[in-house]
Structures are given as structure tokens and as C-alpha cells.
Amino acid sequence: MSKVAWRLMPFLFVCYIFAYLDRVNIAFAKAHMQGALGFDPYIYGLGAGIFFLGYVLFEVPSNLLMVRIGASKTILRIMVLWGIAASLMMFVNHPWHFYVLRFFLGVFEAGFAPGVILYLVTWAPAAKRGKFLGLFLTATATAGLIGAPLSGAIITWMDGVAGYPGWRWMFFVQGMPSVLIGLMVPFVLTDRPRDAAWLSDEEKAAIEGALSLERQDSPHREGHFFAALRNRRVYILSFCYFTLASGTFLLAFWLPAALTAAGAKGTWEVSLFTAIPYGAAVVAMVLLGWNSDRTRERRWHCALPGLIASAALLATIWSPSLLVTVLLFSIATACIFGMLAVFWAIPPRFFTGIAAAGCIAFINSIGNFAGFVNPYVVGWLQQSTGSLIPGILLTLVLLVSGSITLLIAVPKATNE
């Protein structure tokens, strides 16, 4: 499997870095858009969240289409279109420009993350799946780690180039690479192990045999997406992922604002302090994914970090200094993103084939609806109260609820 990992994972990792960065880089432009365009927290929150309306509406159709046309064509289409939409954010001048482009960015990116998750399920047996998914999903934290200082540098150093402010250049510079990388997809990704010219016949047979045996041994083999929707586990896992995603989107869209409120000053300083929690998240995702595979345990590896993250978020309310705030947000970010490394190894236990394609997309869609709800509600609460504290409290309640639900309602695997 090492040859498969080295062939697929670096490329998919880079793809997801740009996907996540193009989704959340408005957090670094927020203050500049507020000053230049008059966008208040409500407008910002609605624009940040409306991305996920388009994302949710088109995610399941995108994944079902991928089963028919293959992963490489699907990922090519997604990356080129979202890169164009992300680059056009450079020219936003009105709230409606902001809303429309964010909506279509969501439409175009729909299906990418669950599509890659499904793609990796067709390549990696269950024993290796947590590691593969953990490495892929680590890109979200890595995007925060490198994206924060990168965004700050572009905003600062490209300010005034060709008469455009730096925050506008940030959207273009971070959007166009997605188009170029998307055009490389057909030359790098192979849809199925048996079609991989870079594998020997023995290697192909070993991978296909392991996956075939796994499908035969699975006690949960709903063959059709709509039949699988009658399984209550789809909705339990959707709720759990909604609560987890609420935490990731609180951090993605509001962490720079929280650090500014705690005393960080200037675009560059805020960007550097924002990168620290994401550095902790990268380490946590790798370690949790590795240990979850080693012990074959998923539920506690997902639920316990959620409870710890909730405690850390609660403690930020009484933080006495900027450095303590950064430390607490680092703990929360590490735990929340660490949950991601483990969570997506759970659904393939219950669904295979086209049912897995639809259900993974459905769970991801419901979870990502938090991407609309959280920025919108937190923005409204901040506009109404002048504080991020109500939004933080709401998010930690959701995290606790999801963690407890996961422990109670999701059964153990037979090998746990």
C-alpha cells in the first residue's frame, strides 16, 4: 500500500489544501472588506455561510455521478470550476456579488471531499483506511497552518499592485492554482486499482482481493442509496458530523476575529497567531488517525477529543491573555480537527457500493449545512451582542451533544 499512498496522497493532499483555503480565506479578508466595502458581521456571516447552501444542494448528485463517470473526471470538473469562482472573488464590490460568488463556489466544490473519501475507500482496505483518510483530511489543518501566514503576506506585500488592494489579490493568487492543478488530475489519478498502469499485476490483485473480501464480510450491504436512507445510522452520523463541523467552521471563519479581540494586532500578527492552532491540529490528526488504526477503535477516538475541545472553548471565555487564548484555541483546534481524522472511517463500516457513495455525500452535506448555520448565527449573535462568546457557547454545546450521541448511538465494530 505504500506505493498507492505515495502515488495518490500527496496530490490529493495539495488539492484539498486549495479547496479548504479557497473556502475559508475570506476570514483573512474580513476586516479589509468591512473597511473597504462596509460589510458588517451579518453580511460577512451570510456570505460565508451561503457557500454551503450550494454545496449541500449539489453534493449528493455529484457523488452519485462520480460513481458513473469516475473520480478523475469528477475532480477535474470540480477543481477547474471552483478555481475560477474563487479567483473572481477578487472583483467583489457589493454584498450581492459576494453572495452570488460564494453560492456558486459552493455549487462547484460540491462533492469534492466526499468524492475523495469514496475514492480512497475503493483503494484502501479498512485496516489502512483511517491512516489514508487522516492524511487526506490533515490538509484542512495544513491549509490553516500555511494559509494564514500566506494570506497575510499576500494582503500585505501585494497591496497596491496594479491598483488593487492586497485582499483582492489574495483571492486571485489562491484561486488560480486550483484551475492548474485540476487540469493535471487525469494524468495523476487512476479510477480503480485494476486500471493502474503504475501497479504490477500482483499488486493489483492483492488490493482488489482485499477489498472484495472486505465487501463480502461486511454485515451491512445496502445496495441502493434510497434503501440505505432507511437506515437510522445515516441520520445519527449526519447529526454527529453536523456538530463536529460546527466546531471546524467556528474556527475557520471566526478564529482570526477571536484572536484580534484577545489582543492580536495587525494583519500579519493575526495571521501568524492563527497558524499556531492549525499546527497543533496537523499533529493531532496524524496521531489520532494512526492510533485509531492501531487499536481498531473509532468511537472514543472521535468523541473524547470533542469533549476536550468543548472544555477548551469554554475556557477561552475567561482567558487572561492573548498567549493563553492561543494555547486554548490550539487545544480546541487540535481536538476538533483530530476528530475529522477518525470520523470518516466510521460510515464505510455500514455502507458499501453506490449506497456508500450516496450516504457519505448525504452525511457530509448535512454536516456541512453547519457551514451555513454557524457563520450566519454567530455573525448575527456578534452583531446583536457585540461579542463572540454566545457563538462559542452555542458551538461547544453542539460538540458535547455530538460526542455523547456518537458514544451512545453508534455501535462498536466487531473488532473493538
Coordinates of C-alpha atoms in Angstrom, one line a residue, residues 9-390:
M9 CA -1.9 11.1 -1.2
P10 CA 0.5 13.9 -2.0
F11 CA -1.6 15.1 -5.0
L12 CA -5.0 14.7 -3.2
F13 CA -3.4 16.5 -0.2
V14 CA -2.5 19.5 -2.2
C15 CA -5.9 19.6 -3.9
Y16 CA -7.7 19.7 -0.6
I17 CA -5.4 22.4 0.8
F18 CA -6.6 24.7 -2.0
A19 CA -10.2 23.5 -1.7
Y20 CA -10.2 24.4 2.0
L21 CA -8.2 27.6 1.5
D22 CA -10.5 28.9 -1.2
R23 CA -13.4 28.2 1.1
V24 CA -12.2 30.0 4.2
N25 CA -9.8 32.7 3.1
I26 CA -12.5 35.3 3.5
A27 CA -11.7 35.1 7.2
F28 CA -8.4 36.9 6.5
A29 CA -10.1 39.5 4.2
K30 CA -13.0 40.1 6.6
A31 CA -11.6 43.3 8.3
H32 CA -10.5 44.7 4.9
M33 CA -13.8 44.0 3.3
Q34 CA -15.5 45.6 6.2
G35 CA -13.5 48.8 5.9
A36 CA -13.5 49.0 2.0
L37 CA -17.0 47.7 1.3
G38 CA -18.8 48.3 4.5
F39 CA -19.6 44.6 5.1
D40 CA -20.8 44.2 8.7
P41 CA -20.6 40.9 10.7
Y42 CA -24.1 40.0 9.4
I43 CA -23.2 40.4 5.7
Y44 CA -19.9 38.6 6.3
G45 CA -21.6 35.7 8.2
L46 CA -24.3 35.3 5.5
G47 CA -21.8 35.4 2.7
A48 CA -19.5 32.9 4.5
G49 CA -22.4 30.6 5.1
I50 CA -24.2 30.8 1.7
F51 CA -21.4 28.8 0.2
F52 CA -22.8 25.8 2.0
L53 CA -26.3 26.1 0.6
G54 CA -24.9 25.5 -2.9
Y55 CA -22.6 22.8 -1.5
V56 CA -25.3 20.9 0.2
L57 CA -27.7 21.1 -2.7
F58 CA -25.3 19.6 -5.2
E59 CA -23.2 17.2 -3.1
V60 CA -25.2 14.0 -3.3
P61 CA -25.8 14.4 -7.1
S62 CA -22.1 15.0 -7.6
N63 CA -21.1 11.8 -5.7
L64 CA -23.7 9.7 -7.5
L65 CA -22.5 11.0 -10.8
M66 CA -18.9 10.2 -9.8
V67 CA -19.9 6.5 -9.5
R68 CA -20.9 6.6 -13.2
I69 CA -18.2 8.7 -14.8
G70 CA -15.2 8.1 -12.4
A71 CA -13.2 10.1 -9.9
S72 CA -10.7 11.7 -12.3
K73 CA -13.4 13.4 -14.5
T74 CA -15.3 14.5 -11.4
I75 CA -12.4 16.0 -9.6
L76 CA -11.2 17.7 -12.8
R77 CA -14.5 19.4 -13.3
I78 CA -14.8 20.4 -9.6
M79 CA -11.3 21.9 -9.3
V80 CA -11.4 24.0 -12.5
L81 CA -14.8 25.5 -11.8
W82 CA -14.2 26.3 -8.2
G83 CA -10.8 27.8 -9.0
I84 CA -12.5 30.2 -11.5
A85 CA -15.2 31.2 -9.0
A86 CA -12.6 31.6 -6.2
S87 CA -10.5 33.9 -8.4
L88 CA -13.5 36.1 -9.4
M89 CA -13.9 37.0 -5.7
M90 CA -11.1 39.5 -6.5
F91 CA -13.8 41.7 -8.1
V92 CA -16.4 41.8 -5.4
N93 CA -17.8 45.3 -4.8
H94 CA -21.3 44.7 -3.4
P95 CA -23.0 42.3 -1.0
W96 CA -24.8 40.6 -3.8
H97 CA -21.6 40.0 -5.7
F98 CA -20.3 38.4 -2.5
Y99 CA -23.4 36.2 -2.0
V100 CA -23.6 35.0 -5.6
L101 CA -19.9 34.1 -6.0
R102 CA -19.9 32.3 -2.6
F103 CA -23.0 30.4 -3.6
F104 CA -21.5 29.2 -6.9
L105 CA -18.2 28.4 -5.2
G106 CA -20.2 26.0 -3.1
V107 CA -22.0 24.6 -6.1
F108 CA -18.8 24.0 -7.9
E109 CA -16.9 22.5 -4.9
A110 CA -19.8 20.2 -4.0
G111 CA -18.8 16.6 -4.0
F112 CA -15.0 17.1 -3.7
A113 CA -14.4 16.0 -0.1
P114 CA -16.9 13.1 0.0
G115 CA -15.9 12.1 -3.5
V116 CA -12.2 11.8 -2.5
I117 CA -13.3 9.9 0.7
L118 CA -15.3 7.4 -1.5
Y119 CA -12.3 7.2 -3.9
L120 CA -10.0 6.3 -1.1
V121 CA -12.4 3.7 0.2
T122 CA -12.1 2.0 -3.3
W123 CA -8.3 1.9 -2.8
A124 CA -7.6 1.4 0.9
P125 CA -8.8 -1.7 3.0
A126 CA -10.4 -0.9 6.3
A127 CA -7.2 -1.6 8.3
K128 CA -5.4 1.2 6.4
R129 CA -8.4 3.5 5.9
G130 CA -8.0 5.6 9.0
K131 CA -4.4 6.4 8.1
F132 CA -5.3 7.3 4.5
L133 CA -8.3 9.4 5.4
G134 CA -6.4 11.0 8.3
L135 CA -3.6 12.1 5.9
F136 CA -6.1 13.5 3.4
L137 CA -8.1 15.4 6.0
T138 CA -4.9 16.7 7.5
A139 CA -4.9 19.1 4.5
T140 CA -7.6 21.1 6.2
A141 CA -5.4 21.9 9.2
T142 CA -2.4 22.3 6.9
A143 CA -4.4 24.9 4.9
G144 CA -4.8 26.9 8.1
L145 CA -1.2 26.4 9.1
I146 CA 0.3 27.7 5.8
G147 CA -2.8 29.6 4.6
A148 CA -2.9 32.1 7.5
P149 CA 0.6 33.5 7.0
L150 CA 0.4 33.1 3.2
S151 CA -2.8 35.2 3.2
G152 CA -1.3 37.8 5.5
A153 CA 1.8 38.0 3.3
I154 CA -0.3 38.5 0.1
I155 CA -2.5 41.1 1.7
T156 CA 0.5 43.0 3.0
W157 CA 3.0 42.7 0.2
M158 CA 0.7 42.8 -2.8
D159 CA -1.2 45.8 -1.6
G160 CA -1.5 48.4 -4.4
V161 CA -0.1 46.1 -7.2
A162 CA -1.8 47.2 -10.4
G163 CA -4.0 49.5 -8.3
Y164 CA -5.7 46.7 -6.4
P165 CA -5.6 46.2 -2.6
G166 CA -3.9 43.2 -1.2
W167 CA -7.0 41.4 0.0
R168 CA -8.3 41.3 -3.6
W169 CA -5.0 39.8 -4.8
M170 CA -5.3 37.1 -2.1
F171 CA -8.4 35.7 -3.8
F172 CA -6.8 35.6 -7.2
V173 CA -3.4 34.2 -6.1
Q174 CA -5.1 31.4 -4.1
G175 CA -7.8 30.6 -6.6
M176 CA -5.9 30.2 -9.9
P177 CA -3.7 27.2 -8.7
S178 CA -6.9 25.2 -8.3
V179 CA -7.5 25.5 -12.1
L180 CA -4.0 24.5 -13.0
I181 CA -3.9 21.5 -10.6
G182 CA -7.3 20.4 -11.8
L183 CA -6.0 20.1 -15.3
M184 CA -3.4 17.7 -14.0
V185 CA -5.9 15.3 -12.5
P186 CA -6.4 12.9 -15.4
F187 CA -2.6 12.4 -15.6
V188 CA -2.2 11.6 -11.9
L189 CA -5.3 9.8 -10.6
T190 CA -6.5 6.4 -11.7
D191 CA -10.1 5.5 -11.0
R192 CA -9.6 1.8 -10.0
P193 CA -6.7 -0.3 -8.9
R194 CA -7.1 -2.7 -11.8
D195 CA -6.6 0.3 -14.2
A196 CA -3.4 1.5 -12.6
A197 CA -0.5 1.1 -15.1
W198 CA 1.9 2.0 -12.3
L199 CA 1.0 -1.1 -10.3
S200 CA 2.2 -4.7 -11.1
D201 CA -0.4 -7.4 -11.8
E202 CA 0.4 -8.9 -8.4
E203 CA -0.2 -5.6 -6.6
K204 CA -3.5 -5.0 -8.4
A205 CA -4.7 -8.5 -7.5
A206 CA -3.7 -8.0 -3.8
I207 CA -5.6 -4.8 -3.5
E208 CA -8.7 -5.9 -5.4
G209 CA -8.7 -9.2 -3.4
A210 CA -8.5 -7.5 0.0
L211 CA -11.3 -5.0 -0.9
S212 CA -13.5 -7.8 -2.4
L213 CA -13.1 -10.0 0.7
E214 CA -14.0 -7.0 2.9
R215 CA -17.2 -6.3 1.0
Q216 CA -18.2 -10.0 1.3
D217 CA -17.6 -10.0 5.0
S218 CA -19.5 -6.7 5.7
P219 CA -22.8 -7.3 7.5
H220 CA -24.1 -4.0 6.2
R221 CA -24.5 -4.1 2.4
E222 CA -27.4 -1.8 1.5
G223 CA -27.1 -1.9 -2.3
H224 CA -29.0 1.2 -3.2
F225 CA -28.8 4.8 -1.9
F226 CA -32.5 5.3 -1.2
A227 CA -32.7 1.9 0.6
A228 CA -29.8 3.0 2.7
L229 CA -31.6 6.1 3.7
R230 CA -34.0 4.0 5.7
N231 CA -31.1 3.1 8.0
R232 CA -31.2 5.3 11.1
R233 CA -27.4 5.3 11.3
V234 CA -27.3 7.7 8.3
Y235 CA -29.1 10.3 10.4
I236 CA -27.2 9.6 13.6
L237 CA -23.9 10.0 11.8
S238 CA -25.2 13.1 10.0
F239 CA -26.1 14.8 13.3
C240 CA -22.7 13.8 14.8
Y241 CA -20.9 15.3 11.8
F242 CA -23.1 18.5 11.9
T243 CA -21.9 19.1 15.5
L244 CA -18.3 18.4 14.6
A245 CA -18.4 20.6 11.5
S246 CA -19.9 23.4 13.7
G247 CA -16.6 23.4 15.5
T248 CA -14.5 23.5 12.4
F249 CA -16.4 26.4 10.9
L250 CA -16.3 28.4 14.1
L251 CA -12.5 28.2 13.9
A252 CA -12.3 28.6 10.1
F253 CA -14.4 31.8 9.9
W254 CA -14.0 33.4 13.4
L255 CA -10.6 32.4 14.8
P256 CA -8.9 35.5 13.4
A257 CA -11.6 37.7 14.9
A258 CA -11.3 36.0 18.3
L259 CA -7.6 36.5 18.3
T260 CA -8.0 40.1 17.4
A261 CA -10.4 40.6 20.2
A262 CA -7.9 38.9 22.6
G263 CA -5.2 41.4 21.6
A264 CA -3.5 40.4 18.4
K265 CA -2.8 43.5 16.2
G266 CA -2.4 43.9 12.5
T267 CA -2.9 41.5 9.6
W268 CA 0.5 39.9 9.9
E269 CA 0.4 39.3 13.6
V270 CA -3.2 37.9 13.5
S271 CA -2.2 35.6 10.6
L272 CA 0.8 34.2 12.5
F273 CA -1.1 33.6 15.7
T274 CA -3.9 31.9 13.7
A275 CA -1.4 29.5 12.2
I276 CA -0.3 28.1 15.6
P277 CA -3.6 26.2 16.4
Y278 CA -3.6 24.7 13.0
G279 CA 0.0 23.4 13.5
A280 CA -1.3 21.6 16.6
A281 CA -4.2 20.2 14.5
V282 CA -1.8 18.7 11.9
V283 CA 0.0 16.7 14.6
A284 CA -3.3 15.6 16.3
M285 CA -4.8 14.4 13.1
V286 CA -1.8 12.2 12.2
L287 CA -1.5 10.8 15.7
L288 CA -5.3 10.1 16.2
G289 CA -5.6 8.5 12.8
W290 CA -2.6 6.3 13.4
N291 CA -3.6 5.3 16.9
S292 CA -7.2 4.6 15.8
D293 CA -6.0 2.3 13.1
R294 CA -3.6 0.6 15.5
T295 CA -6.2 -0.1 18.1
R296 CA -9.1 -0.5 15.6
E297 CA -11.2 1.8 17.8
R298 CA -13.1 4.7 16.3
R299 CA -15.8 6.0 18.7
W300 CA -13.7 7.1 21.7
H301 CA -11.0 8.5 19.3
C302 CA -13.7 10.7 17.9
A303 CA -15.9 11.5 21.0
L304 CA -13.3 12.2 23.6
P305 CA -11.5 14.9 21.6
G306 CA -14.9 16.6 21.1
L307 CA -15.4 16.8 24.9
I308 CA -11.9 18.1 25.4
A309 CA -12.4 20.7 22.7
S310 CA -15.6 21.9 24.3
A311 CA -13.8 22.4 27.6
A312 CA -11.0 24.4 25.9
L313 CA -13.5 26.6 24.1
L314 CA -15.3 27.3 27.3
A315 CA -12.1 28.3 29.0
T316 CA -11.3 30.9 26.3
I317 CA -14.1 33.0 27.7
W318 CA -12.1 33.6 30.8
S319 CA -8.7 33.7 29.2
P320 CA -6.4 36.3 30.9
S321 CA -4.1 37.0 28.0
L322 CA -3.5 36.6 24.2
L323 CA -1.0 33.7 24.7
V324 CA -3.4 31.7 26.9
T325 CA -6.1 32.3 24.3
V326 CA -3.8 31.0 21.6
L327 CA -3.0 27.9 23.8
L328 CA -6.6 27.2 24.5
F329 CA -7.6 27.6 20.8
S330 CA -4.7 25.3 19.9
I331 CA -6.1 22.6 22.2
A332 CA -9.6 23.1 20.8
T333 CA -8.4 23.1 17.1
A334 CA -6.2 20.0 17.6
C335 CA -9.1 18.1 19.1
I336 CA -11.8 19.2 16.6
F337 CA -9.6 18.5 13.5
G338 CA -8.4 15.3 15.2
M339 CA -12.0 14.1 15.2
L340 CA -12.1 14.5 11.5
A341 CA -9.2 12.1 11.0
V342 CA -11.3 9.3 12.7
F343 CA -14.9 10.1 11.9
W344 CA -14.8 9.3 8.2
A345 CA -13.5 5.8 8.9
I346 CA -16.9 5.1 10.6
P347 CA -19.5 5.3 7.8
P348 CA -17.8 2.7 5.4
R349 CA -18.4 0.2 8.2
F350 CA -22.1 0.4 7.4
F351 CA -22.4 1.1 3.7
T352 CA -20.8 -0.2 0.5
G353 CA -21.1 0.4 -3.2
I354 CA -23.5 3.1 -4.5
A355 CA -25.1 3.2 -1.1
A356 CA -21.7 4.3 0.3
A357 CA -21.4 7.0 -2.4
G358 CA -24.8 8.5 -1.6
C359 CA -24.6 8.1 2.1
I360 CA -21.1 9.6 2.5
A361 CA -22.3 12.6 0.5
F362 CA -25.5 12.8 2.4
I363 CA -23.7 12.8 5.8
N364 CA -21.2 15.3 4.5
S365 CA -24.0 17.5 3.2
I366 CA -25.9 17.6 6.4
G367 CA -22.7 18.2 8.3
N368 CA -21.7 21.0 6.0
F369 CA -25.0 22.7 6.5
A370 CA -23.4 23.8 9.7
G371 CA -21.2 25.8 7.4
F372 CA -24.3 27.9 6.6
V373 CA -25.8 27.9 10.1
N374 CA -22.7 28.6 12.1
P375 CA -21.3 31.7 10.3
Y376 CA -24.8 33.1 9.9
V377 CA -25.9 32.6 13.5
V378 CA -22.5 33.5 15.0
G379 CA -22.5 36.7 12.8
W380 CA -26.0 37.6 13.9
L381 CA -25.1 37.0 17.6
Q382 CA -22.0 39.1 17.3
Q383 CA -23.9 41.8 15.6
S384 CA -26.6 41.7 18.3
T385 CA -24.3 41.4 21.4
G386 CA -21.0 42.8 20.2
S387 CA -19.3 39.6 21.4
L388 CA -18.2 36.2 20.0
I389 CA -19.0 34.5 23.4
P390 CA -22.6 33.5 22.6

